[in-house]
Amino acid sequence: MPPRRKLSDLDRGRAIGWLQDGVAARQVAQRLAVAPSVIIRLKQRFHATGRVQERQRSGRPRVTTQREDRFIQRQAMQQRMATANNIRQRQQATTNTVVCGQTIRNRLHNFGLRARRPVRGTTLTANHRAARRAWCTQHVRWQRQQWAHGVVTHESRFCLEPADGRIRVWRRRGERFAEGAVRERQHFGGGSVMVWGGISTRLRTPLYHVVGNLTGVRYQNEIMQPLVVPALQAIGRRAMTG
Protein backbone atom coordinates (compact mmCIF):
# COMPACT_ATOMS: atom_id res chain seq x y z
CA MET A 1 0.00 0.00 0.00
CA PRO A 2 1.45 3.44 -0.91
CA PRO A 3 2.47 5.64 2.03
CA ARG A 4 -0.14 8.13 3.22
CA ARG A 5 0.51 11.80 2.61
CA LYS A 6 -1.51 15.00 2.34
CA LEU A 7 -2.24 16.25 -1.17
CA SER A 8 -1.50 19.83 -2.11
CA ASP A 9 -3.95 21.97 -4.07
CA LEU A 10 -1.85 21.36 -7.20
CA ASP A 11 -1.99 17.57 -6.73
CA ARG A 12 -5.76 17.73 -6.19
CA GLY A 13 -6.18 19.64 -9.43
CA ARG A 14 -4.00 17.14 -11.29
CA ALA A 15 -6.02 14.26 -9.83
CA ILE A 16 -9.32 15.77 -10.98
CA GLY A 17 -7.86 16.36 -14.45
CA TRP A 18 -6.77 12.73 -14.76
CA LEU A 19 -10.15 11.51 -13.54
CA GLN A 20 -11.92 13.64 -16.13
CA ASP A 21 -9.61 12.18 -18.80
CA GLY A 22 -10.86 8.70 -17.86
CA VAL A 23 -7.95 7.51 -15.69
CA ALA A 24 -9.10 5.10 -12.96
CA ALA A 25 -9.03 6.27 -9.35
CA ARG A 26 -6.61 3.49 -8.40
CA GLN A 27 -4.14 4.56 -11.09
CA VAL A 28 -4.40 8.20 -10.00
CA ALA A 29 -3.71 7.11 -6.43
CA GLN A 30 -0.60 5.23 -7.55
CA ARG A 31 0.70 8.26 -9.45
CA LEU A 32 0.29 10.51 -6.40
CA ALA A 33 1.41 7.84 -3.87
CA VAL A 34 -1.79 7.99 -1.83
CA ALA A 35 -4.51 5.52 -0.92
CA PRO A 36 -7.35 5.05 -3.42
CA SER A 37 -9.85 6.17 -0.79
CA VAL A 38 -8.21 9.63 -0.83
CA ILE A 39 -8.88 10.01 -4.54
CA ILE A 40 -12.43 8.69 -4.18
CA ARG A 41 -13.25 11.24 -1.44
CA LEU A 42 -11.63 14.00 -3.52
CA LYS A 43 -13.82 13.04 -6.51
CA GLN A 44 -16.96 13.03 -4.37
CA ARG A 45 -16.12 16.44 -2.87
CA PHE A 46 -15.45 17.91 -6.32
CA HIS A 47 -18.79 16.66 -7.65
CA ALA A 48 -20.63 18.04 -4.61
CA THR A 49 -18.93 21.43 -4.25
CA GLY A 50 -17.09 22.00 -7.50
CA ARG A 51 -13.89 22.69 -5.50
CA VAL A 52 -10.81 20.65 -4.64
CA GLN A 53 -9.82 22.60 -1.50
CA GLU A 54 -10.68 21.13 1.89
CA ARG A 55 -13.40 22.84 3.89
CA GLN A 56 -12.16 24.93 6.77
CA ARG A 57 -12.84 23.39 10.14
CA SER A 58 -14.16 25.88 12.67
CA GLY A 59 -13.64 23.63 15.67
CA ARG A 60 -15.27 24.04 19.04
CA PRO A 61 -16.03 27.72 19.81
CA ARG A 62 -13.95 29.29 22.58
CA VAL A 63 -16.04 29.65 25.74
CA THR A 64 -14.03 32.48 27.34
CA THR A 65 -13.09 35.89 26.01
CA GLN A 66 -9.62 37.44 26.17
CA ARG A 67 -10.78 39.62 29.06
CA GLU A 68 -11.95 36.56 30.99
CA ASP A 69 -8.65 34.83 30.23
CA ARG A 70 -6.77 37.76 31.76
CA PHE A 71 -9.07 37.58 34.80
CA ILE A 72 -8.14 33.91 35.24
CA GLN A 73 -4.44 34.79 35.02
CA ARG A 74 -4.77 37.58 37.60
CA GLN A 75 -6.55 35.26 40.03
CA ALA A 76 -3.73 32.71 39.80
CA MET A 77 -1.04 35.39 40.16
CA GLN A 78 -2.70 37.10 43.13
CA GLN A 79 -3.40 33.85 45.02
CA ARG A 80 -0.78 31.32 43.99
CA MET A 81 -2.16 28.54 46.19
CA ALA A 82 -5.66 28.66 44.66
CA THR A 83 -6.80 25.51 42.88
CA ALA A 84 -8.29 25.48 39.40
CA ASN A 85 -11.71 24.82 40.95
CA ASN A 86 -11.35 27.87 43.21
CA ILE A 87 -10.49 30.07 40.24
CA ARG A 88 -13.40 28.58 38.27
CA GLN A 89 -15.84 29.49 41.04
CA ARG A 90 -14.55 33.07 41.26
CA GLN A 91 -14.63 33.44 37.50
CA GLN A 92 -18.21 32.16 37.35
CA ALA A 93 -19.32 34.48 40.18
CA THR A 94 -17.68 37.51 38.52
CA THR A 95 -18.36 37.01 34.80
CA ASN A 96 -21.29 34.54 34.99
CA THR A 97 -19.44 32.25 32.56
CA VAL A 98 -19.64 28.53 33.31
CA VAL A 99 -16.48 26.59 32.52
CA CYS A 100 -14.86 23.41 33.79
CA GLY A 101 -11.67 23.08 35.80
CA GLN A 102 -9.74 21.78 32.79
CA THR A 103 -10.57 24.96 30.87
CA ILE A 104 -9.05 26.99 33.70
CA ARG A 105 -5.89 24.87 33.59
CA ASN A 106 -5.69 25.22 29.80
CA ARG A 107 -5.91 29.00 30.01
CA LEU A 108 -3.22 29.12 32.69
CA HIS A 109 -1.01 26.83 30.60
CA ASN A 110 -1.36 29.29 27.73
CA PHE A 111 0.08 31.99 30.03
CA GLY A 112 3.01 29.73 30.97
CA LEU A 113 1.64 28.87 34.43
CA ARG A 114 1.98 25.28 35.64
CA ALA A 115 0.99 23.70 38.95
CA ARG A 116 4.18 22.89 40.86
CA ARG A 117 5.00 21.90 44.41
CA PRO A 118 5.91 25.04 46.38
CA VAL A 119 9.32 25.50 47.95
CA ARG A 120 9.21 25.26 51.73
CA GLY A 121 10.93 28.22 53.30
CA THR A 122 11.61 29.24 56.89
CA THR A 123 9.42 32.00 58.31
CA LEU A 124 11.55 35.17 58.45
CA THR A 125 10.83 38.21 60.59
CA ALA A 126 11.60 41.78 59.53
CA ASN A 127 14.83 41.67 61.57
CA HIS A 128 15.89 38.44 59.86
CA ARG A 129 15.33 39.95 56.43
CA ALA A 130 17.18 43.16 57.33
CA ALA A 131 20.17 41.23 58.71
CA ARG A 132 20.41 39.02 55.63
CA ARG A 133 20.16 41.98 53.30
CA ALA A 134 22.92 43.80 55.19
CA TRP A 135 25.19 40.74 55.02
CA CYS A 136 24.61 40.36 51.28
CA THR A 137 25.27 44.05 50.68
CA GLN A 138 28.55 43.82 52.61
CA HIS A 139 29.83 40.81 50.67
CA VAL A 140 28.35 41.39 47.22
CA ARG A 141 31.67 42.58 45.74
CA TRP A 142 33.87 39.91 47.24
CA GLN A 143 36.19 38.14 44.83
CA ARG A 144 36.96 34.44 44.65
CA GLN A 145 40.23 34.95 46.54
CA GLN A 146 38.35 36.45 49.48
CA TRP A 147 35.78 33.65 49.60
CA ALA A 148 38.62 31.12 49.56
CA HIS A 149 39.53 32.12 53.14
CA GLY A 150 36.05 31.46 54.51
CA VAL A 151 34.32 28.38 55.91
CA VAL A 152 30.54 28.41 55.71
CA THR A 153 28.86 26.34 58.42
CA HIS A 154 25.22 25.47 58.89
CA GLU A 155 22.89 23.14 60.75
CA SER A 156 20.12 21.42 58.81
CA ARG A 157 17.18 19.40 60.06
CA PHE A 158 15.74 16.61 57.92
CA CYS A 159 12.26 15.18 58.48
CA LEU A 160 12.10 11.42 58.85
CA GLU A 161 8.40 11.28 57.94
CA PRO A 162 7.50 14.48 56.05
CA ALA A 163 3.88 15.43 55.47
CA ASP A 164 2.23 14.67 52.15
CA GLY A 165 2.73 18.17 50.70
CA ARG A 166 0.55 17.71 47.63
CA ILE A 167 -0.37 21.40 47.63
CA ARG A 168 0.38 23.00 44.28
CA VAL A 169 1.17 26.60 43.33
CA TRP A 170 0.74 28.37 39.99
CA ARG A 171 4.02 29.77 38.69
CA ARG A 172 5.98 30.40 35.51
CA ARG A 173 9.39 29.04 34.63
CA GLY A 174 12.01 30.76 36.79
CA GLU A 175 9.51 31.75 39.53
CA ARG A 176 10.34 28.98 41.99
CA PHE A 177 11.31 31.44 44.75
CA ALA A 178 8.91 34.22 43.74
CA GLU A 179 6.98 35.92 46.53
CA GLY A 180 3.66 34.18 46.95
CA ALA A 181 4.95 30.91 45.50
CA VAL A 182 6.82 29.77 48.65
CA ARG A 183 4.93 27.89 51.35
CA GLU A 184 6.20 28.75 54.82
CA ARG A 185 6.78 25.89 57.23
CA GLN A 186 7.64 26.09 60.92
CA HIS A 187 7.51 22.56 62.30
CA PHE A 188 8.95 19.14 61.53
CA GLY A 189 6.28 16.47 61.73
CA GLY A 190 7.07 12.81 62.28
CA GLY A 191 10.48 13.31 63.87
CA SER A 192 13.67 14.72 62.43
CA VAL A 193 17.46 14.44 62.35
CA MET A 194 19.78 17.45 62.67
CA VAL A 195 23.26 17.48 61.16
CA TRP A 196 26.01 20.09 61.05
CA GLY A 197 28.61 20.65 58.37
CA GLY A 198 31.06 23.19 57.00
CA ILE A 199 32.38 23.78 53.50
CA SER A 200 34.76 26.13 51.69
CA THR A 201 36.42 26.32 48.30
CA ARG A 202 39.37 24.33 49.66
CA LEU A 203 37.91 21.73 52.01
CA ARG A 204 34.87 20.42 53.80
CA THR A 205 34.41 19.29 57.38
CA PRO A 206 33.03 15.92 58.46
CA LEU A 207 29.24 15.77 58.78
CA TYR A 208 28.30 15.84 62.47
CA HIS A 209 25.08 14.30 63.76
CA VAL A 210 23.56 16.55 66.44
CA VAL A 211 21.71 14.53 69.08
CA GLY A 212 19.43 16.43 71.42
CA ASN A 213 19.53 20.18 72.03
CA LEU A 214 22.66 21.91 70.76
CA THR A 215 23.66 24.33 73.52
CA GLY A 216 26.48 26.84 73.41
CA VAL A 217 28.73 24.60 75.52
CA ARG A 218 28.07 21.58 73.33
CA TYR A 219 28.68 23.65 70.19
CA GLN A 220 32.04 24.77 71.58
CA ASN A 221 33.16 21.30 72.73
CA GLU A 222 31.69 19.10 70.00
CA ILE A 223 31.88 21.27 66.87
CA MET A 224 34.10 24.33 67.19
CA GLN A 225 37.16 22.73 68.81
CA PRO A 226 37.29 19.36 67.00
CA LEU A 227 35.91 20.44 63.59
CA VAL A 228 35.95 24.19 62.89
CA VAL A 229 39.33 25.08 64.39
CA PRO A 230 41.27 22.43 62.42
CA ALA A 231 39.55 23.58 59.23
CA LEU A 232 40.51 27.22 59.85
CA GLN A 233 44.08 26.22 60.64
CA ALA A 234 44.27 24.30 57.37
CA ILE A 235 43.19 27.40 55.40
CA GLY A 236 45.67 29.79 57.00
CA ARG A 237 45.97 32.96 59.07
CA ARG A 238 43.30 34.89 57.13
CA ALA A 239 40.71 32.17 57.63
CA MET A 240 37.24 33.11 58.86
CA THR A 241 33.93 31.38 59.45
CA GLY A 242 30.33 32.35 59.04
PDB file of C-alpha atoms in Angstrom:
ATOM      1  CA  MET A   1       0.000   0.000   0.000  1.00  0.00           C
ATOM      2  CA  PRO A   2       1.455   3.440  -0.908  1.00  0.00           C
ATOM      3  CA  PRO A   3       2.472   5.640   2.026  1.00  0.00           C
ATOM      4  CA  ARG A   4      -0.143   8.128   3.216  1.00  0.00           C
ATOM      5  CA  ARG A   5       0.511  11.800   2.606  1.00  0.00           C
ATOM      6  CA  LYS A   6      -1.508  15.002   2.341  1.00  0.00           C
ATOM      7  CA  LEU A   7      -2.244  16.249  -1.168  1.00  0.00           C
ATOM      8  CA  SER A   8      -1.497  19.830  -2.106  1.00  0.00           C
ATOM      9  CA  ASP A   9      -3.952  21.966  -4.070  1.00  0.00           C
ATOM     10  CA  LEU A  10      -1.850  21.361  -7.196  1.00  0.00           C
ATOM     11  CA  ASP A  11      -1.992  17.573  -6.731  1.00  0.00           C
ATOM     12  CA  ARG A  12      -5.759  17.727  -6.189  1.00  0.00           C
ATOM     13  CA  GLY A  13      -6.180  19.635  -9.435  1.00  0.00           C
ATOM     14  CA  ARG A  14      -4.004  17.136 -11.293  1.00  0.00           C
ATOM     15  CA  ALA A  15      -6.021  14.261  -9.831  1.00  0.00           C
ATOM     16  CA  ILE A  16      -9.322  15.774 -10.978  1.00  0.00           C
ATOM     17  CA  GLY A  17      -7.857  16.360 -14.445  1.00  0.00           C
ATOM     18  CA  TRP A  18      -6.768  12.729 -14.761  1.00  0.00           C
ATOM     19  CA  LEU A  19     -10.152  11.505 -13.541  1.00  0.00           C
ATOM     20  CA  GLN A  20     -11.918  13.645 -16.130  1.00  0.00           C
ATOM     21  CA  ASP A  21      -9.611  12.184 -18.797  1.00  0.00           C
ATOM     22  CA  GLY A  22     -10.859   8.703 -17.856  1.00  0.00           C
ATOM     23  CA  VAL A  23      -7.950   7.515 -15.690  1.00  0.00           C
ATOM     24  CA  ALA A  24      -9.099   5.097 -12.959  1.00  0.00           C
ATOM     25  CA  ALA A  25      -9.030   6.272  -9.351  1.00  0.00           C
ATOM     26  CA  ARG A  26      -6.607   3.491  -8.400  1.00  0.00           C
ATOM     27  CA  GLN A  27      -4.135   4.562 -11.090  1.00  0.00           C
ATOM     28  CA  VAL A  28      -4.403   8.199 -10.004  1.00  0.00           C
ATOM     29  CA  ALA A  29      -3.710   7.112  -6.434  1.00  0.00           C
ATOM     30  CA  GLN A  30      -0.602   5.231  -7.555  1.00  0.00           C
ATOM     31  CA  ARG A  31       0.701   8.260  -9.455  1.00  0.00           C
ATOM     32  CA  LEU A  32       0.287  10.508  -6.400  1.00  0.00           C
ATOM     33  CA  ALA A  33       1.408   7.840  -3.869  1.00  0.00           C
ATOM     34  CA  VAL A  34      -1.789   7.988  -1.834  1.00  0.00           C
ATOM     35  CA  ALA A  35      -4.511   5.520  -0.917  1.00  0.00           C
ATOM     36  CA  PRO A  36      -7.353   5.047  -3.418  1.00  0.00           C
ATOM     37  CA  SER A  37      -9.845   6.171  -0.787  1.00  0.00           C
ATOM     38  CA  VAL A  38      -8.210   9.627  -0.833  1.00  0.00           C
ATOM     39  CA  ILE A  39      -8.876  10.010  -4.539  1.00  0.00           C
ATOM     40  CA  ILE A  40     -12.425   8.690  -4.181  1.00  0.00           C
ATOM     41  CA  ARG A  41     -13.251  11.240  -1.435  1.00  0.00           C
ATOM     42  CA  LEU A  42     -11.626  13.995  -3.522  1.00  0.00           C
ATOM     43  CA  LYS A  43     -13.817  13.040  -6.508  1.00  0.00           C
ATOM     44  CA  GLN A  44     -16.962  13.029  -4.371  1.00  0.00           C
ATOM     45  CA  ARG A  45     -16.116  16.438  -2.865  1.00  0.00           C
ATOM     46  CA  PHE A  46     -15.446  17.908  -6.319  1.00  0.00           C
ATOM     47  CA  HIS A  47     -18.791  16.661  -7.651  1.00  0.00           C
ATOM     48  CA  ALA A  48     -20.630  18.038  -4.606  1.00  0.00           C
ATOM     49  CA  THR A  49     -18.934  21.427  -4.254  1.00  0.00           C
ATOM     50  CA  GLY A  50     -17.086  22.005  -7.500  1.00  0.00           C
ATOM     51  CA  ARG A  51     -13.894  22.694  -5.498  1.00  0.00           C
ATOM     52  CA  VAL A  52     -10.813  20.652  -4.637  1.00  0.00           C
ATOM     53  CA  GLN A  53      -9.816  22.598  -1.496  1.00  0.00           C
ATOM     54  CA  GLU A  54     -10.679  21.127   1.890  1.00  0.00           C
ATOM     55  CA  ARG A  55     -13.395  22.845   3.889  1.00  0.00           C
ATOM     56  CA  GLN A  56     -12.155  24.933   6.765  1.00  0.00           C
ATOM     57  CA  ARG A  57     -12.841  23.391  10.141  1.00  0.00           C
ATOM     58  CA  SER A  58     -14.161  25.882  12.675  1.00  0.00           C
ATOM     59  CA  GLY A  59     -13.642  23.626  15.668  1.00  0.00           C
ATOM     60  CA  ARG A  60     -15.269  24.036  19.039  1.00  0.00           C
ATOM     61  CA  PRO A  61     -16.027  27.720  19.814  1.00  0.00           C
ATOM     62  CA  ARG A  62     -13.950  29.294  22.582  1.00  0.00           C
ATOM     63  CA  VAL A  63     -16.040  29.648  25.737  1.00  0.00           C
ATOM     64  CA  THR A  64     -14.026  32.476  27.337  1.00  0.00           C
ATOM     65  CA  THR A  65     -13.092  35.891  26.011  1.00  0.00           C
ATOM     66  CA  GLN A  66      -9.623  37.436  26.167  1.00  0.00           C
ATOM     67  CA  ARG A  67     -10.784  39.622  29.056  1.00  0.00           C
ATOM     68  CA  GLU A  68     -11.955  36.560  30.988  1.00  0.00           C
ATOM     69  CA  ASP A  69      -8.654  34.833  30.234  1.00  0.00           C
ATOM     70  CA  ARG A  70      -6.770  37.765  31.762  1.00  0.00           C
ATOM     71  CA  PHE A  71      -9.071  37.577  34.796  1.00  0.00           C
ATOM     72  CA  ILE A  72      -8.137  33.908  35.244  1.00  0.00           C
ATOM     73  CA  GLN A  73      -4.441  34.794  35.018  1.00  0.00           C
ATOM     74  CA  ARG A  74      -4.771  37.575  37.597  1.00  0.00           C
ATOM     75  CA  GLN A  75      -6.548  35.257  40.027  1.00  0.00           C
ATOM     76  CA  ALA A  76      -3.730  32.708  39.796  1.00  0.00           C
ATOM     77  CA  MET A  77      -1.040  35.391  40.162  1.00  0.00           C
ATOM     78  CA  GLN A  78      -2.702  37.098  43.134  1.00  0.00           C
ATOM     79  CA  GLN A  79      -3.404  33.849  45.016  1.00  0.00           C
ATOM     80  CA  ARG A  80      -0.778  31.324  43.992  1.00  0.00           C
ATOM     81  CA  MET A  81      -2.158  28.542  46.188  1.00  0.00           C
ATOM     82  CA  ALA A  82      -5.656  28.661  44.664  1.00  0.00           C
ATOM     83  CA  THR A  83      -6.803  25.513  42.883  1.00  0.00           C
ATOM     84  CA  ALA A  84      -8.293  25.478  39.400  1.00  0.00           C
ATOM     85  CA  ASN A  85     -11.711  24.820  40.951  1.00  0.00           C
ATOM     86  CA  ASN A  86     -11.352  27.875  43.211  1.00  0.00           C
ATOM     87  CA  ILE A  87     -10.492  30.069  40.236  1.00  0.00           C
ATOM     88  CA  ARG A  88     -13.400  28.582  38.270  1.00  0.00           C
ATOM     89  CA  GLN A  89     -15.842  29.486  41.037  1.00  0.00           C
ATOM     90  CA  ARG A  90     -14.555  33.066  41.263  1.00  0.00           C
ATOM     91  CA  GLN A  91     -14.633  33.440  37.502  1.00  0.00           C
ATOM     92  CA  GLN A  92     -18.206  32.164  37.352  1.00  0.00           C
ATOM     93  CA  ALA A  93     -19.325  34.480  40.178  1.00  0.00           C
ATOM     94  CA  THR A  94     -17.683  37.508  38.523  1.00  0.00           C
ATOM     95  CA  THR A  95     -18.362  37.013  34.805  1.00  0.00           C
ATOM     96  CA  ASN A  96     -21.285  34.541  34.992  1.00  0.00           C
ATOM     97  CA  THR A  97     -19.438  32.252  32.557  1.00  0.00           C
ATOM     98  CA  VAL A  98     -19.641  28.533  33.311  1.00  0.00           C
ATOM     99  CA  VAL A  99     -16.482  26.587  32.517  1.00  0.00           C
ATOM    100  CA  CYS A 100     -14.860  23.412  33.788  1.00  0.00           C
ATOM    101  CA  GLY A 101     -11.667  23.077  35.802  1.00  0.00           C
ATOM    102  CA  GLN A 102      -9.737  21.778  32.790  1.00  0.00           C
ATOM    103  CA  THR A 103     -10.574  24.958  30.867  1.00  0.00           C
ATOM    104  CA  ILE A 104      -9.054  26.988  33.704  1.00  0.00           C
ATOM    105  CA  ARG A 105      -5.886  24.868  33.586  1.00  0.00           C
ATOM    106  CA  ASN A 106      -5.689  25.217  29.797  1.00  0.00           C
ATOM    107  CA  ARG A 107      -5.906  29.005  30.015  1.00  0.00           C
ATOM    108  CA  LEU A 108      -3.216  29.118  32.691  1.00  0.00           C
ATOM    109  CA  HIS A 109      -1.008  26.832  30.603  1.00  0.00           C
ATOM    110  CA  ASN A 110      -1.357  29.295  27.728  1.00  0.00           C
ATOM    111  CA  PHE A 111       0.078  31.990  30.029  1.00  0.00           C
ATOM    112  CA  GLY A 112       3.008  29.726  30.968  1.00  0.00           C
ATOM    113  CA  LEU A 113       1.644  28.865  34.431  1.00  0.00           C
ATOM    114  CA  ARG A 114       1.975  25.277  35.642  1.00  0.00           C
ATOM    115  CA  ALA A 115       0.991  23.703  38.952  1.00  0.00           C
ATOM    116  CA  ARG A 116       4.179  22.892  40.859  1.00  0.00           C
ATOM    117  CA  ARG A 117       4.995  21.897  44.408  1.00  0.00           C
ATOM    118  CA  PRO A 118       5.906  25.043  46.376  1.00  0.00           C
ATOM    119  CA  VAL A 119       9.319  25.501  47.948  1.00  0.00           C
ATOM    120  CA  ARG A 120       9.210  25.258  51.735  1.00  0.00           C
ATOM    121  CA  GLY A 121      10.926  28.217  53.300  1.00  0.00           C
ATOM    122  CA  THR A 122      11.606  29.235  56.889  1.00  0.00           C
ATOM    123  CA  THR A 123       9.421  31.996  58.307  1.00  0.00           C
ATOM    124  CA  LEU A 124      11.551  35.168  58.454  1.00  0.00           C
ATOM    125  CA  THR A 125      10.829  38.213  60.587  1.00  0.00           C
ATOM    126  CA  ALA A 126      11.598  41.779  59.534  1.00  0.00           C
ATOM    127  CA  ASN A 127      14.830  41.667  61.572  1.00  0.00           C
ATOM    128  CA  HIS A 128      15.889  38.442  59.862  1.00  0.00           C
ATOM    129  CA  ARG A 129      15.334  39.950  56.433  1.00  0.00           C
ATOM    130  CA  ALA A 130      17.182  43.157  57.333  1.00  0.00           C
ATOM    131  CA  ALA A 131      20.170  41.235  58.712  1.00  0.00           C
ATOM    132  CA  ARG A 132      20.409  39.018  55.635  1.00  0.00           C
ATOM    133  CA  ARG A 133      20.165  41.983  53.296  1.00  0.00           C
ATOM    134  CA  ALA A 134      22.916  43.805  55.189  1.00  0.00           C
ATOM    135  CA  TRP A 135      25.189  40.740  55.018  1.00  0.00           C
ATOM    136  CA  CYS A 136      24.610  40.361  51.276  1.00  0.00           C
ATOM    137  CA  THR A 137      25.274  44.051  50.678  1.00  0.00           C
ATOM    138  CA  GLN A 138      28.546  43.817  52.611  1.00  0.00           C
ATOM    139  CA  HIS A 139      29.830  40.808  50.670  1.00  0.00           C
ATOM    140  CA  VAL A 140      28.348  41.385  47.217  1.00  0.00           C
ATOM    141  CA  ARG A 141      31.666  42.583  45.739  1.00  0.00           C
ATOM    142  CA  TRP A 142      33.872  39.909  47.243  1.00  0.00           C
ATOM    143  CA  GLN A 143      36.193  38.137  44.834  1.00  0.00           C
ATOM    144  CA  ARG A 144      36.956  34.441  44.654  1.00  0.00           C
ATOM    145  CA  GLN A 145      40.230  34.949  46.537  1.00  0.00           C
ATOM    146  CA  GLN A 146      38.350  36.452  49.480  1.00  0.00           C
ATOM    147  CA  TRP A 147      35.784  33.654  49.605  1.00  0.00           C
ATOM    148  CA  ALA A 148      38.622  31.120  49.560  1.00  0.00           C
ATOM    149  CA  HIS A 149      39.526  32.120  53.139  1.00  0.00           C
ATOM    150  CA  GLY A 150      36.049  31.458  54.506  1.00  0.00           C
ATOM    151  CA  VAL A 151      34.315  28.384  55.910  1.00  0.00           C
ATOM    152  CA  VAL A 152      30.535  28.412  55.714  1.00  0.00           C
ATOM    153  CA  THR A 153      28.856  26.335  58.419  1.00  0.00           C
ATOM    154  CA  HIS A 154      25.216  25.473  58.889  1.00  0.00           C
ATOM    155  CA  GLU A 155      22.893  23.140  60.749  1.00  0.00           C
ATOM    156  CA  SER A 156      20.124  21.419  58.805  1.00  0.00           C
ATOM    157  CA  ARG A 157      17.184  19.405  60.062  1.00  0.00           C
ATOM    158  CA  PHE A 158      15.742  16.611  57.923  1.00  0.00           C
ATOM    159  CA  CYS A 159      12.262  15.177  58.478  1.00  0.00           C
ATOM    160  CA  LEU A 160      12.103  11.422  58.848  1.00  0.00           C
ATOM    161  CA  GLU A 161       8.405  11.278  57.936  1.00  0.00           C
ATOM    162  CA  PRO A 162       7.498  14.480  56.047  1.00  0.00           C
ATOM    163  CA  ALA A 163       3.884  15.433  55.466  1.00  0.00           C
ATOM    164  CA  ASP A 164       2.227  14.669  52.145  1.00  0.00           C
ATOM    165  CA  GLY A 165       2.725  18.167  50.703  1.00  0.00           C
ATOM    166  CA  ARG A 166       0.550  17.708  47.632  1.00  0.00           C
ATOM    167  CA  ILE A 167      -0.372  21.400  47.630  1.00  0.00           C
ATOM    168  CA  ARG A 168       0.377  22.998  44.282  1.00  0.00           C
ATOM    169  CA  VAL A 169       1.174  26.596  43.328  1.00  0.00           C
ATOM    170  CA  TRP A 170       0.744  28.374  39.993  1.00  0.00           C
ATOM    171  CA  ARG A 171       4.022  29.770  38.686  1.00  0.00           C
ATOM    172  CA  ARG A 172       5.979  30.404  35.515  1.00  0.00           C
ATOM    173  CA  ARG A 173       9.394  29.044  34.634  1.00  0.00           C
ATOM    174  CA  GLY A 174      12.009  30.763  36.791  1.00  0.00           C
ATOM    175  CA  GLU A 175       9.506  31.748  39.530  1.00  0.00           C
ATOM    176  CA  ARG A 176      10.336  28.979  41.990  1.00  0.00           C
ATOM    177  CA  PHE A 177      11.310  31.436  44.747  1.00  0.00           C
ATOM    178  CA  ALA A 178       8.912  34.223  43.741  1.00  0.00           C
ATOM    179  CA  GLU A 179       6.979  35.922  46.527  1.00  0.00           C
ATOM    180  CA  GLY A 180       3.656  34.178  46.945  1.00  0.00           C
ATOM    181  CA  ALA A 181       4.955  30.909  45.495  1.00  0.00           C
ATOM    182  CA  VAL A 182       6.823  29.773  48.655  1.00  0.00           C
ATOM    183  CA  ARG A 183       4.933  27.892  51.346  1.00  0.00           C
ATOM    184  CA  GLU A 184       6.205  28.751  54.817  1.00  0.00           C
ATOM    185  CA  ARG A 185       6.775  25.891  57.232  1.00  0.00           C
ATOM    186  CA  GLN A 186       7.636  26.095  60.924  1.00  0.00           C
ATOM    187  CA  HIS A 187       7.512  22.558  62.299  1.00  0.00           C
ATOM    188  CA  PHE A 188       8.951  19.135  61.531  1.00  0.00           C
ATOM    189  CA  GLY A 189       6.284  16.472  61.732  1.00  0.00           C
ATOM    190  CA  GLY A 190       7.065  12.813  62.276  1.00  0.00           C
ATOM    191  CA  GLY A 191      10.478  13.313  63.873  1.00  0.00           C
ATOM    192  CA  SER A 192      13.675  14.720  62.431  1.00  0.00           C
ATOM    193  CA  VAL A 193      17.460  14.438  62.354  1.00  0.00           C
ATOM    194  CA  MET A 194      19.776  17.446  62.674  1.00  0.00           C
ATOM    195  CA  VAL A 195      23.256  17.479  61.163  1.00  0.00           C
ATOM    196  CA  TRP A 196      26.014  20.088  61.048  1.00  0.00           C
ATOM    197  CA  GLY A 197      28.612  20.647  58.366  1.00  0.00           C
ATOM    198  CA  GLY A 198      31.063  23.185  57.001  1.00  0.00           C
ATOM    199  CA  ILE A 199      32.377  23.784  53.505  1.00  0.00           C
ATOM    200  CA  SER A 200      34.756  26.129  51.691  1.00  0.00           C
ATOM    201  CA  THR A 201      36.419  26.321  48.296  1.00  0.00           C
ATOM    202  CA  ARG A 202      39.372  24.332  49.663  1.00  0.00           C
ATOM    203  CA  LEU A 203      37.906  21.729  52.011  1.00  0.00           C
ATOM    204  CA  ARG A 204      34.866  20.416  53.797  1.00  0.00           C
ATOM    205  CA  THR A 205      34.411  19.285  57.377  1.00  0.00           C
ATOM    206  CA  PRO A 206      33.034  15.919  58.457  1.00  0.00           C
ATOM    207  CA  LEU A 207      29.241  15.769  58.785  1.00  0.00           C
ATOM    208  CA  TYR A 208      28.303  15.843  62.469  1.00  0.00           C
ATOM    209  CA  HIS A 209      25.076  14.300  63.755  1.00  0.00           C
ATOM    210  CA  VAL A 210      23.561  16.547  66.445  1.00  0.00           C
ATOM    211  CA  VAL A 211      21.705  14.527  69.079  1.00  0.00           C
ATOM    212  CA  GLY A 212      19.426  16.433  71.416  1.00  0.00           C
ATOM    213  CA  ASN A 213      19.529  20.179  72.033  1.00  0.00           C
ATOM    214  CA  LEU A 214      22.662  21.908  70.760  1.00  0.00           C
ATOM    215  CA  THR A 215      23.658  24.328  73.518  1.00  0.00           C
ATOM    216  CA  GLY A 216      26.483  26.845  73.408  1.00  0.00           C
ATOM    217  CA  VAL A 217      28.730  24.602  75.520  1.00  0.00           C
ATOM    218  CA  ARG A 218      28.074  21.584  73.328  1.00  0.00           C
ATOM    219  CA  TYR A 219      28.675  23.652  70.187  1.00  0.00           C
ATOM    220  CA  GLN A 220      32.036  24.769  71.578  1.00  0.00           C
ATOM    221  CA  ASN A 221      33.163  21.304  72.726  1.00  0.00           C
ATOM    222  CA  GLU A 222      31.689  19.100  69.996  1.00  0.00           C
ATOM    223  CA  ILE A 223      31.875  21.268  66.875  1.00  0.00           C
ATOM    224  CA  MET A 224      34.104  24.331  67.192  1.00  0.00           C
ATOM    225  CA  GLN A 225      37.157  22.731  68.809  1.00  0.00           C
ATOM    226  CA  PRO A 226      37.289  19.365  67.002  1.00  0.00           C
ATOM    227  CA  LEU A 227      35.910  20.444  63.591  1.00  0.00           C
ATOM    228  CA  VAL A 228      35.950  24.193  62.893  1.00  0.00           C
ATOM    229  CA  VAL A 229      39.331  25.082  64.395  1.00  0.00           C
ATOM    230  CA  PRO A 230      41.273  22.430  62.416  1.00  0.00           C
ATOM    231  CA  ALA A 231      39.549  23.579  59.230  1.00  0.00           C
ATOM    232  CA  LEU A 232      40.514  27.219  59.850  1.00  0.00           C
ATOM    233  CA  GLN A 233      44.075  26.220  60.639  1.00  0.00           C
ATOM    234  CA  ALA A 234      44.271  24.301  57.370  1.00  0.00           C
ATOM    235  CA  ILE A 235      43.193  27.396  55.404  1.00  0.00           C
ATOM    236  CA  GLY A 236      45.673  29.795  57.002  1.00  0.00           C
ATOM    237  CA  ARG A 237      45.965  32.964  59.074  1.00  0.00           C
ATOM    238  CA  ARG A 238      43.303  34.886  57.126  1.00  0.00           C
ATOM    239  CA  ALA A 239      40.707  32.171  57.635  1.00  0.00           C
ATOM    240  CA  MET A 240      37.241  33.108  58.857  1.00  0.00           C
ATOM    241  CA  THR A 241      33.933  31.380  59.448  1.00  0.00           C
ATOM    242  CA  GLY A 242      30.331  32.348  59.044  1.00  0.00           C
TER     243      GLY A 242
END
